[in-house]
Amino acid sequence: MTSNELIVKMVFDRWNTLIKNADTLINDLSNEQFQREVSPGKNTGLYLLGHLIAVHDDMIPILNLGEKEYPDLFEMFVKSPDKSTVKKPDIEDLKIIWNNQLKSLNLKFEGITPNEWFEKHNSVSIEDFINEPHRNKLNIISTRSTHLAYHVGQLILLK
Amino acid sequence: MTSNELIVKMVFDRWNTLIKNADTLINDLSNEQFQREVSPGKNTGLYLLGHLIAVHDDMIPILNLGEKEYPDLFEMFVKSPDKSTVKKPDIEDLKIIWNNQLKSLNLKFEGITPNEWFEKHNSVSIEDFINEPHRNKLNIISTRSTHLAYHVGQLILLK
C-alpha cells in the first residue's frame, strides 16, 4: 500500500462510517420525528436532512465530477434558513433522494484514483493551491465528514 | 513538503479548526447555559464539556504520550451517563481544565514527528496493525475530530 493509498483509506473509512451511522439513524427516525425541531426553536430534522443532501451534492462540482444532481435543494437548505417560507419537499421524497445520492456519490468517488485525490479541487485557485497543497480533493471529504458528524449529533436528539 | 507532512497538516488543520470553534463557543456560553440540556431530556452542556475533556485526555495513553491528566473525569463523563448520581465538578472548574488541556495537548502533539504519526497507537495490536496500517496515531486525531464535531453540533444548541 502506498502512502497515498493509506491516507485515502483513512479518510474514506471515516466518511463511510459516518455515512453508515447517519443512514441507520435516518432510516430509524419516523416521518413524524423528522418534523420536530432538534431542540426548541432550532432546525427541524427535515431541514437537516435536506441540508446534508444539498451540501453533499455540492461536492460533485467541487470535485470536478460533473453537475449537481439536486441544485434546487441548495437554495432551500443552504441559502435559506429552516424558518423561511420556501416550500420544501416531503420527508418521504428526501429519504429517497438520500438513498439515491449515496449510491451515486459512491460510484463517482470510485472513479477517482488515490493520486487524483491529492490534486486541487475546484474551490481553490491555482495560486493558493501552490502554497496550500493540503487543500486537495481528499480534504473535501475530510471537511464534509466533520460537517456530517456535527449534524448527526443534532439529528440523534430526535430519537 | 513530504506526503506524510502534507497529511499531518491536513488532519491537524481540521482538528485545530474544530478545537478553535469549540473553544470560542465554550467561552461564549454562560455558566447558566451550561447547566441546561441541549434538548429536553438529553445531556447537559456541563456533561458534554466534561465528556470532551475526558475523551481528549484518553488520547494521551493511546498515543503513548504518558498518563492521563484527569483520570477521574473518565469515570464521571464517559463511563457514567449524565443522569447518574456521580458528583460532577463545577462548570468554572471544567472551563479551566479545558483551557489547560488545550495547551498541554498541543505541547505533547508537537513532540511527535510527521513519520511517527503513521506509527501504531496503543489501542491496536501489532497483528491488527499489520493488516490495518491506517489505524495509526494520526487516525486517532481524525476520529476524535469527528467526535468533537458531533458534540459541538449539540453544544451550539445551548445558544
mmCIF file of C-alpha atoms in Angstrom:
data_model
loop_
_atom_site.group_PDB
_atom_site.id
_atom_site.type_symbol
_atom_site.label_atom_id
_atom_site.label_comp_id
_atom_site.label_asym_id
_atom_site.label_seq_id
_atom_site.Cartn_x
_atom_site.Cartn_y
_atom_site.Cartn_z
ATOM 1 C CA MET A 1 0.000 0.000 0.000
ATOM 2 C CA THR A 2 1.466 3.376 -0.976
ATOM 3 C CA SER A 3 1.352 6.300 1.426
ATOM 4 C CA ASN A 4 -1.344 7.967 -0.689
ATOM 5 C CA GLU A 5 -3.478 4.823 -0.745
ATOM 6 C CA LEU A 6 -3.180 4.571 3.020
ATOM 7 C CA ILE A 7 -4.374 8.127 3.540
ATOM 8 C CA VAL A 8 -7.269 7.765 1.118
ATOM 9 C CA LYS A 9 -8.311 4.659 3.043
ATOM 10 C CA MET A 10 -8.039 6.537 6.369
ATOM 11 C CA VAL A 11 -10.217 9.408 5.197
ATOM 12 C CA PHE A 12 -12.783 7.176 3.492
ATOM 13 C CA ASP A 13 -13.036 4.830 6.454
ATOM 14 C CA ARG A 14 -14.107 7.826 8.489
ATOM 15 C CA TRP A 15 -16.516 9.130 5.825
ATOM 16 C CA ASN A 16 -18.078 5.695 5.237
ATOM 17 C CA THR A 17 -18.539 5.039 8.950
ATOM 18 C CA LEU A 18 -20.233 8.398 9.438
ATOM 19 C CA ILE A 19 -22.443 7.892 6.378
ATOM 20 C CA LYS A 20 -23.417 4.416 7.612
ATOM 21 C CA ASN A 21 -24.318 5.756 11.067
ATOM 22 C CA ALA A 22 -26.278 8.625 9.512
ATOM 23 C CA ASP A 23 -28.061 6.227 7.168
ATOM 24 C CA THR A 24 -29.080 3.929 10.032
ATOM 25 C CA LEU A 25 -30.391 6.889 12.019
ATOM 26 C CA ILE A 26 -32.275 8.370 9.045
ATOM 27 C CA ASN A 27 -33.988 5.068 8.348
ATOM 28 C CA ASP A 28 -34.763 4.719 12.037
ATOM 29 C CA LEU A 29 -36.493 8.070 12.542
ATOM 30 C CA SER A 30 -40.206 8.276 11.771
ATOM 31 C CA ASN A 31 -41.627 10.894 9.443
ATOM 32 C CA GLU A 32 -43.209 12.468 12.482
ATOM 33 C CA GLN A 33 -39.851 12.701 14.279
ATOM 34 C CA PHE A 34 -38.352 14.413 11.219
ATOM 35 C CA GLN A 35 -40.925 17.217 11.509
ATOM 36 C CA ARG A 36 -39.715 18.103 15.013
ATOM 37 C CA GLU A 37 -37.038 20.607 15.969
ATOM 38 C CA VAL A 38 -33.829 19.051 17.322
ATOM 39 C CA SER A 39 -34.123 21.471 20.246
ATOM 40 C CA PRO A 40 -36.826 24.107 20.859
ATOM 41 C CA GLY A 41 -36.580 26.875 18.238
ATOM 42 C CA LYS A 42 -33.778 25.148 16.303
ATOM 43 C CA ASN A 43 -33.734 23.363 12.915
ATOM 44 C CA THR A 44 -36.119 20.507 12.176
ATOM 45 C CA GLY A 45 -34.910 17.037 11.254
ATOM 46 C CA LEU A 46 -36.338 17.564 7.760
ATOM 47 C CA TYR A 47 -34.277 20.714 7.281
ATOM 48 C CA LEU A 48 -31.095 18.997 8.467
ATOM 49 C CA LEU A 49 -31.610 16.036 6.140
ATOM 50 C CA GLY A 50 -32.164 18.403 3.200
ATOM 51 C CA HIS A 51 -29.109 20.389 4.280
ATOM 52 C CA LEU A 52 -26.881 17.309 4.334
ATOM 53 C CA ILE A 53 -28.090 16.209 0.882
ATOM 54 C CA ALA A 54 -27.518 19.699 -0.565
ATOM 55 C CA VAL A 55 -24.020 20.015 0.915
ATOM 56 C CA HIS A 56 -23.053 16.535 -0.302
ATOM 57 C CA ASP A 57 -24.473 17.305 -3.744
ATOM 58 C CA ASP A 58 -22.307 20.399 -3.880
ATOM 59 C CA MET A 59 -19.204 18.191 -3.663
ATOM 60 C CA ILE A 60 -19.841 16.984 -7.244
ATOM 61 C CA PRO A 61 -18.828 20.238 -8.988
ATOM 62 C CA ILE A 62 -16.137 20.967 -6.371
ATOM 63 C CA LEU A 63 -14.528 17.586 -7.092
ATOM 64 C CA ASN A 64 -14.915 18.116 -10.843
ATOM 65 C CA LEU A 65 -17.275 15.140 -11.120
ATOM 66 C CA GLY A 66 -19.988 16.916 -13.103
ATOM 67 C CA GLU A 67 -23.069 18.991 -12.344
ATOM 68 C CA LYS A 68 -25.123 18.986 -9.148
ATOM 69 C CA GLU A 69 -27.938 16.426 -9.202
ATOM 70 C CA TYR A 70 -30.293 18.378 -6.907
ATOM 71 C CA PRO A 71 -29.483 22.061 -7.495
ATOM 72 C CA ASP A 72 -32.868 23.216 -6.131
ATOM 73 C CA LEU A 73 -32.064 21.798 -2.704
ATOM 74 C CA PHE A 74 -29.079 24.138 -2.321
ATOM 75 C CA GLU A 75 -31.359 27.148 -2.472
ATOM 76 C CA MET A 76 -33.815 25.605 0.020
ATOM 77 C CA PHE A 77 -31.446 24.053 2.527
ATOM 78 C CA VAL A 78 -28.201 26.021 2.387
ATOM 79 C CA LYS A 79 -29.063 29.513 1.193
ATOM 80 C CA SER A 80 -32.381 29.683 3.077
ATOM 81 C CA PRO A 81 -32.871 29.058 6.802
ATOM 82 C CA ASP A 82 -35.366 26.483 8.080
ATOM 83 C CA LYS A 83 -37.902 29.112 9.114
ATOM 84 C CA SER A 84 -38.051 30.681 5.644
ATOM 85 C CA THR A 85 -41.260 30.436 3.640
ATOM 86 C CA VAL A 86 -39.536 28.431 0.883
ATOM 87 C CA LYS A 87 -41.643 25.346 0.083
ATOM 88 C CA LYS A 88 -39.722 22.191 0.982
ATOM 89 C CA PRO A 89 -40.034 18.606 -0.300
ATOM 90 C CA ASP A 90 -41.809 15.926 1.749
ATOM 91 C CA ILE A 91 -39.679 13.876 4.092
ATOM 92 C CA GLU A 92 -40.522 10.700 2.112
ATOM 93 C CA ASP A 93 -39.020 12.281 -1.010
ATOM 94 C CA LEU A 94 -35.929 13.473 0.851
ATOM 95 C CA LYS A 95 -35.339 9.963 2.207
ATOM 96 C CA ILE A 96 -35.496 8.550 -1.342
ATOM 97 C CA ILE A 97 -33.082 11.236 -2.553
ATOM 98 C CA TRP A 98 -30.716 10.474 0.360
ATOM 99 C CA ASN A 99 -30.599 6.802 -0.644
ATOM 100 C CA ASN A 100 -30.126 7.504 -4.345
ATOM 101 C CA GLN A 101 -27.434 10.038 -3.584
ATOM 102 C CA LEU A 102 -25.396 7.576 -1.518
ATOM 103 C CA LYS A 103 -25.190 5.185 -4.482
ATOM 104 C CA SER A 104 -24.460 7.951 -6.955
ATOM 105 C CA LEU A 105 -21.685 9.538 -4.860
ATOM 106 C CA ASN A 106 -20.058 6.168 -4.189
ATOM 107 C CA LEU A 107 -19.910 5.446 -7.917
ATOM 108 C CA LYS A 108 -18.394 8.836 -8.631
ATOM 109 C CA PHE A 109 -15.827 8.560 -5.826
ATOM 110 C CA GLU A 110 -14.730 5.126 -7.055
ATOM 111 C CA GLY A 111 -13.666 6.735 -10.327
ATOM 112 C CA ILE A 112 -11.023 8.860 -8.590
ATOM 113 C CA THR A 113 -7.592 7.236 -8.185
ATOM 114 C CA PRO A 114 -5.592 7.610 -4.934
ATOM 115 C CA ASN A 115 -3.183 10.050 -6.597
ATOM 116 C CA GLU A 116 -6.027 12.123 -8.048
ATOM 117 C CA TRP A 117 -7.388 12.679 -4.543
ATOM 118 C CA PHE A 118 -4.272 14.787 -3.904
ATOM 119 C CA GLU A 119 -4.986 17.094 -6.809
ATOM 120 C CA LYS A 120 -6.523 20.528 -6.489
ATOM 121 C CA HIS A 121 -10.307 20.836 -6.258
ATOM 122 C CA ASN A 122 -12.441 23.499 -7.947
ATOM 123 C CA SER A 123 -12.924 25.769 -4.926
ATOM 124 C CA VAL A 124 -9.260 26.670 -4.588
ATOM 125 C CA SER A 125 -7.254 28.775 -7.031
ATOM 126 C CA ILE A 126 -4.063 27.509 -8.706
ATOM 127 C CA GLU A 127 -2.085 30.161 -6.805
ATOM 128 C CA ASP A 128 -3.491 29.220 -3.401
ATOM 129 C CA PHE A 129 -3.033 25.516 -4.074
ATOM 130 C CA ILE A 130 0.699 26.014 -4.642
ATOM 131 C CA ASN A 131 1.033 27.420 -1.131
ATOM 132 C CA GLU A 132 -1.604 25.196 0.458
ATOM 133 C CA PRO A 133 -1.331 21.775 -1.213
ATOM 134 C CA HIS A 134 -3.382 20.179 1.582
ATOM 135 C CA ARG A 135 -6.423 21.883 0.048
ATOM 136 C CA ASN A 136 -6.830 18.904 -2.242
ATOM 137 C CA LYS A 137 -9.848 16.799 -3.215
ATOM 138 C CA LEU A 138 -9.377 14.468 -0.278
ATOM 139 C CA ASN A 139 -9.620 17.413 2.089
ATOM 140 C CA ILE A 140 -13.161 17.993 0.812
ATOM 141 C CA ILE A 141 -14.132 14.509 2.060
ATOM 142 C CA SER A 142 -12.425 15.282 5.353
ATOM 143 C CA THR A 143 -14.216 18.604 5.916
ATOM 144 C CA ARG A 144 -17.568 17.137 4.838
ATOM 145 C CA SER A 145 -17.006 14.307 7.328
ATOM 146 C CA THR A 146 -16.843 16.681 10.269
ATOM 147 C CA HIS A 147 -19.794 18.634 8.845
ATOM 148 C CA LEU A 148 -21.771 15.390 8.692
ATOM 149 C CA ALA A 149 -20.765 14.426 12.256
ATOM 150 C CA TYR A 150 -21.851 17.857 13.509
ATOM 151 C CA HIS A 151 -25.371 17.487 12.126
ATOM 152 C CA VAL A 152 -25.745 13.793 13.002
ATOM 153 C CA GLY A 153 -25.008 14.870 16.580
ATOM 154 C CA GLN A 154 -28.132 17.031 16.253
ATOM 155 C CA LEU A 155 -30.342 14.537 14.381
ATOM 156 C CA ILE A 156 -29.736 11.906 17.076
ATOM 157 C CA LEU A 157 -31.540 14.199 19.539
ATOM 158 C CA LEU A 158 -34.803 13.445 17.699
ATOM 159 C CA LYS A 159 -34.730 9.853 18.975
ATOM 160 C CA MET B 1 6.709 19.045 1.890
ATOM 161 C CA THR B 2 6.693 15.232 2.015
ATOM 162 C CA SER B 3 3.485 13.301 1.530
ATOM 163 C CA ASN B 4 3.414 12.439 5.245
ATOM 164 C CA GLU B 5 3.898 16.069 6.267
ATOM 165 C CA LEU B 6 1.057 17.069 3.948
ATOM 166 C CA ILE B 7 -1.332 14.571 5.507
ATOM 167 C CA VAL B 8 -0.395 15.520 9.054
ATOM 168 C CA LYS B 9 -1.094 19.133 8.123
ATOM 169 C CA MET B 10 -4.465 18.159 6.598
ATOM 170 C CA VAL B 11 -5.599 16.276 9.681
ATOM 171 C CA PHE B 12 -4.332 18.888 12.133
ATOM 172 C CA ASP B 13 -5.874 21.766 10.202
ATOM 173 C CA ARG B 14 -9.208 20.041 10.705
ATOM 174 C CA TRP B 15 -8.563 19.285 14.389
ATOM 175 C CA ASN B 16 -7.300 22.807 15.151
ATOM 176 C CA THR B 17 -10.235 24.467 13.394
ATOM 177 C CA LEU B 18 -12.726 22.344 15.330
ATOM 178 C CA ILE B 19 -10.919 22.975 18.621
ATOM 179 C CA LYS B 20 -10.874 26.706 17.925
ATOM 180 C CA ASN B 21 -14.610 26.742 17.152
ATOM 181 C CA ALA B 22 -15.338 24.670 20.255
ATOM 182 C CA ASP B 23 -13.170 26.953 22.363
ATOM 183 C CA THR B 24 -14.947 30.094 21.116
ATOM 184 C CA LEU B 25 -18.335 28.508 21.852
ATOM 185 C CA ILE B 26 -17.297 27.285 25.314
ATOM 186 C CA ASN B 27 -16.057 30.728 26.293
ATOM 187 C CA ASP B 28 -19.229 32.238 24.871
ATOM 188 C CA LEU B 29 -21.733 30.143 26.815
ATOM 189 C CA SER B 30 -22.705 31.314 30.290
ATOM 190 C CA ASN B 31 -22.488 29.054 33.315
ATOM 191 C CA GLU B 32 -26.255 29.043 33.369
ATOM 192 C CA GLN B 33 -26.436 27.881 29.750
ATOM 193 C CA PHE B 34 -24.052 25.021 30.557
ATOM 194 C CA GLN B 35 -26.495 23.700 33.168
ATOM 195 C CA ARG B 36 -29.218 23.260 30.528
ATOM 196 C CA GLU B 37 -29.950 20.172 28.467
ATOM 197 C CA VAL B 38 -29.096 20.540 24.760
ATOM 198 C CA SER B 39 -32.599 19.226 24.025
ATOM 199 C CA PRO B 40 -35.301 18.185 26.528
ATOM 200 C CA GLY B 41 -34.219 15.028 28.389
ATOM 201 C CA LYS B 42 -30.781 14.915 26.725
ATOM 202 C CA ASN B 43 -27.274 15.657 28.054
ATOM 203 C CA THR B 44 -26.447 18.973 29.692
ATOM 204 C CA GLY B 45 -23.755 21.287 28.372
ATOM 205 C CA LEU B 46 -21.730 20.590 31.514
ATOM 206 C CA TYR B 47 -21.807 16.855 30.854
ATOM 207 C CA LEU B 48 -20.761 17.329 27.218
ATOM 208 C CA LEU B 49 -17.842 19.574 28.160
ATOM 209 C CA GLY B 50 -16.678 17.028 30.743
ATOM 210 C CA HIS B 51 -17.121 14.272 28.165
ATOM 211 C CA LEU B 52 -14.967 16.068 25.586
ATOM 212 C CA ILE B 53 -12.198 16.703 28.131
ATOM 213 C CA ALA B 54 -12.246 13.070 29.271
ATOM 214 C CA VAL B 55 -12.151 11.689 25.715
ATOM 215 C CA HIS B 56 -9.330 14.047 24.738
ATOM 216 C CA ASP B 57 -7.417 13.135 27.918
ATOM 217 C CA ASP B 58 -7.719 9.492 26.969
ATOM 218 C CA MET B 59 -5.710 10.187 23.793
ATOM 219 C CA ILE B 60 -2.559 10.666 25.925
ATOM 220 C CA PRO B 61 -2.075 6.978 26.812
ATOM 221 C CA ILE B 62 -3.411 5.840 23.405
ATOM 222 C CA LEU B 63 -0.750 7.967 21.661
ATOM 223 C CA ASN B 64 1.922 6.775 24.106
ATOM 224 C CA LEU B 65 2.406 10.296 25.446
ATOM 225 C CA GLY B 66 2.171 9.410 29.134
ATOM 226 C CA GLU B 67 -0.547 9.027 31.730
ATOM 227 C CA LYS B 68 -3.982 10.665 31.696
ATOM 228 C CA GLU B 69 -4.038 14.047 33.410
ATOM 229 C CA TYR B 70 -7.663 13.863 34.577
ATOM 230 C CA PRO B 71 -8.394 10.155 35.122
ATOM 231 C CA ASP B 72 -11.372 10.877 37.433
ATOM 232 C CA LEU B 73 -13.242 12.596 34.606
ATOM 233 C CA PHE B 74 -13.308 9.411 32.533
ATOM 234 C CA GLU B 75 -15.372 7.656 35.191
ATOM 235 C CA MET B 76 -17.739 10.638 35.515
ATOM 236 C CA PHE B 77 -18.177 11.618 31.877
ATOM 237 C CA VAL B 78 -17.547 8.507 29.793
ATOM 238 C CA LYS B 79 -18.388 5.510 31.959
ATOM 239 C CA SER B 80 -21.338 7.201 33.692
ATOM 240 C CA PRO B 81 -24.299 8.840 31.954
ATOM 241 C CA ASP B 82 -25.296 12.434 32.677
ATOM 242 C CA LYS B 83 -28.260 11.431 34.831
ATOM 243 C CA SER B 84 -26.154 9.291 37.165
ATOM 244 C CA THR B 85 -25.743 10.368 40.775
ATOM 245 C CA VAL B 86 -21.970 10.758 40.365
ATOM 246 C CA LYS B 87 -20.896 14.126 41.769
ATOM 247 C CA LYS B 88 -19.529 16.320 38.971
ATOM 248 C CA PRO B 89 -17.124 19.285 39.048
ATOM 249 C CA ASP B 90 -18.392 22.855 38.753
ATOM 250 C CA ILE B 91 -18.574 24.354 35.287
ATOM 251 C CA GLU B 92 -15.993 27.001 36.278
ATOM 252 C CA ASP B 93 -13.500 24.242 37.083
ATOM 253 C CA LEU B 94 -14.250 22.373 33.862
ATOM 254 C CA LYS B 95 -13.644 25.511 31.825
ATOM 255 C CA ILE B 96 -10.236 25.972 33.491
ATOM 256 C CA ILE B 97 -9.389 22.322 32.821
ATOM 257 C CA TRP B 98 -10.470 22.706 29.170
ATOM 258 C CA ASN B 99 -8.085 25.646 28.721
ATOM 259 C CA ASN B 100 -5.170 23.949 30.475
ATOM 260 C CA GLN B 101 -5.742 20.784 28.500
ATOM 261 C CA LEU B 102 -5.569 22.598 25.147
ATOM 262 C CA LYS B 103 -2.094 23.902 25.978
ATOM 263 C CA SER B 104 -0.921 20.576 27.366
ATOM 264 C CA LEU B 105 -2.160 18.538 24.373
ATOM 265 C CA ASN B 106 -0.643 20.970 21.884
ATOM 266 C CA LEU B 107 2.753 20.661 23.571
ATOM 267 C CA LYS B 108 2.552 16.871 23.540
ATOM 268 C CA PHE B 109 1.425 16.725 19.899
ATOM 269 C CA GLU B 110 4.290 18.986 18.827
ATOM 270 C CA GLY B 111 6.718 16.353 20.103
ATOM 271 C CA ILE B 112 5.511 13.807 17.524
ATOM 272 C CA THR B 113 7.255 13.906 14.127
ATOM 273 C CA PRO B 114 5.277 13.522 10.872
ATOM 274 C CA ASN B 115 6.584 9.984 10.376
ATOM 275 C CA GLU B 116 5.755 8.991 13.951
ATOM 276 C CA TRP B 117 2.114 9.911 13.332
ATOM 277 C CA PHE B 118 1.998 6.926 10.964
ATOM 278 C CA GLU B 119 3.115 4.508 13.650
ATOM 279 C CA LYS B 120 0.808 2.206 15.558
ATOM 280 C CA HIS B 121 -1.063 3.564 18.587
ATOM 281 C CA ASN B 122 -1.656 1.708 21.858
ATOM 282 C CA SER B 123 -5.251 0.639 21.208
ATOM 283 C CA VAL B 124 -4.406 -1.592 18.246
ATOM 284 C CA SER B 125 -2.447 -4.863 18.432
ATOM 285 C CA ILE B 126 0.746 -5.463 16.419
ATOM 286 C CA GLU B 127 -1.090 -8.161 14.430
ATOM 287 C CA ASP B 128 -4.053 -5.937 13.558
ATOM 288 C CA PHE B 129 -1.789 -3.049 12.649
ATOM 289 C CA ILE B 130 -0.005 -5.158 10.021
ATOM 290 C CA ASN B 131 -3.318 -5.710 8.228
ATOM 291 C CA GLU B 132 -4.768 -2.295 9.020
ATOM 292 C CA PRO B 133 -1.893 0.217 8.830
ATOM 293 C CA HIS B 134 -4.332 3.102 8.629
ATOM 294 C CA ARG B 135 -5.037 2.535 12.337
ATOM 295 C CA ASN B 136 -2.114 4.786 13.157
ATOM 296 C CA LYS B 137 -1.666 7.638 15.623
ATOM 297 C CA LEU B 138 -2.904 10.187 13.120
ATOM 298 C CA ASN B 139 -6.149 8.270 12.769
ATOM 299 C CA ILE B 140 -6.809 8.928 16.469
ATOM 300 C CA ILE B 141 -6.763 12.684 15.742
ATOM 301 C CA SER B 142 -9.073 12.085 12.798
ATOM 302 C CA THR B 143 -11.640 10.046 14.760
ATOM 303 C CA ARG B 144 -11.519 12.472 17.699
ATOM 304 C CA SER B 145 -12.142 15.318 15.244
ATOM 305 C CA THR B 146 -15.451 13.863 14.113
ATOM 306 C CA HIS B 147 -16.302 13.034 17.743
ATOM 307 C CA LEU B 148 -15.647 16.667 18.646
ATOM 308 C CA ALA B 149 -17.733 17.953 15.711
ATOM 309 C CA TYR B 150 -20.622 15.687 16.751
ATOM 310 C CA HIS B 151 -20.782 17.146 20.261
ATOM 311 C CA VAL B 152 -20.107 20.748 19.215
ATOM 312 C CA GLY B 153 -23.167 20.352 16.981
ATOM 313 C CA GLN B 154 -25.066 19.693 20.214
ATOM 314 C CA LEU B 155 -23.415 22.343 22.397
ATOM 315 C CA ILE B 156 -24.254 25.045 19.839
ATOM 316 C CA LEU B 157 -27.949 24.377 20.558
ATOM 317 C CA LEU B 158 -27.462 25.954 24.002
ATOM 318 C CA LYS B 159 -27.002 29.375 22.398
#
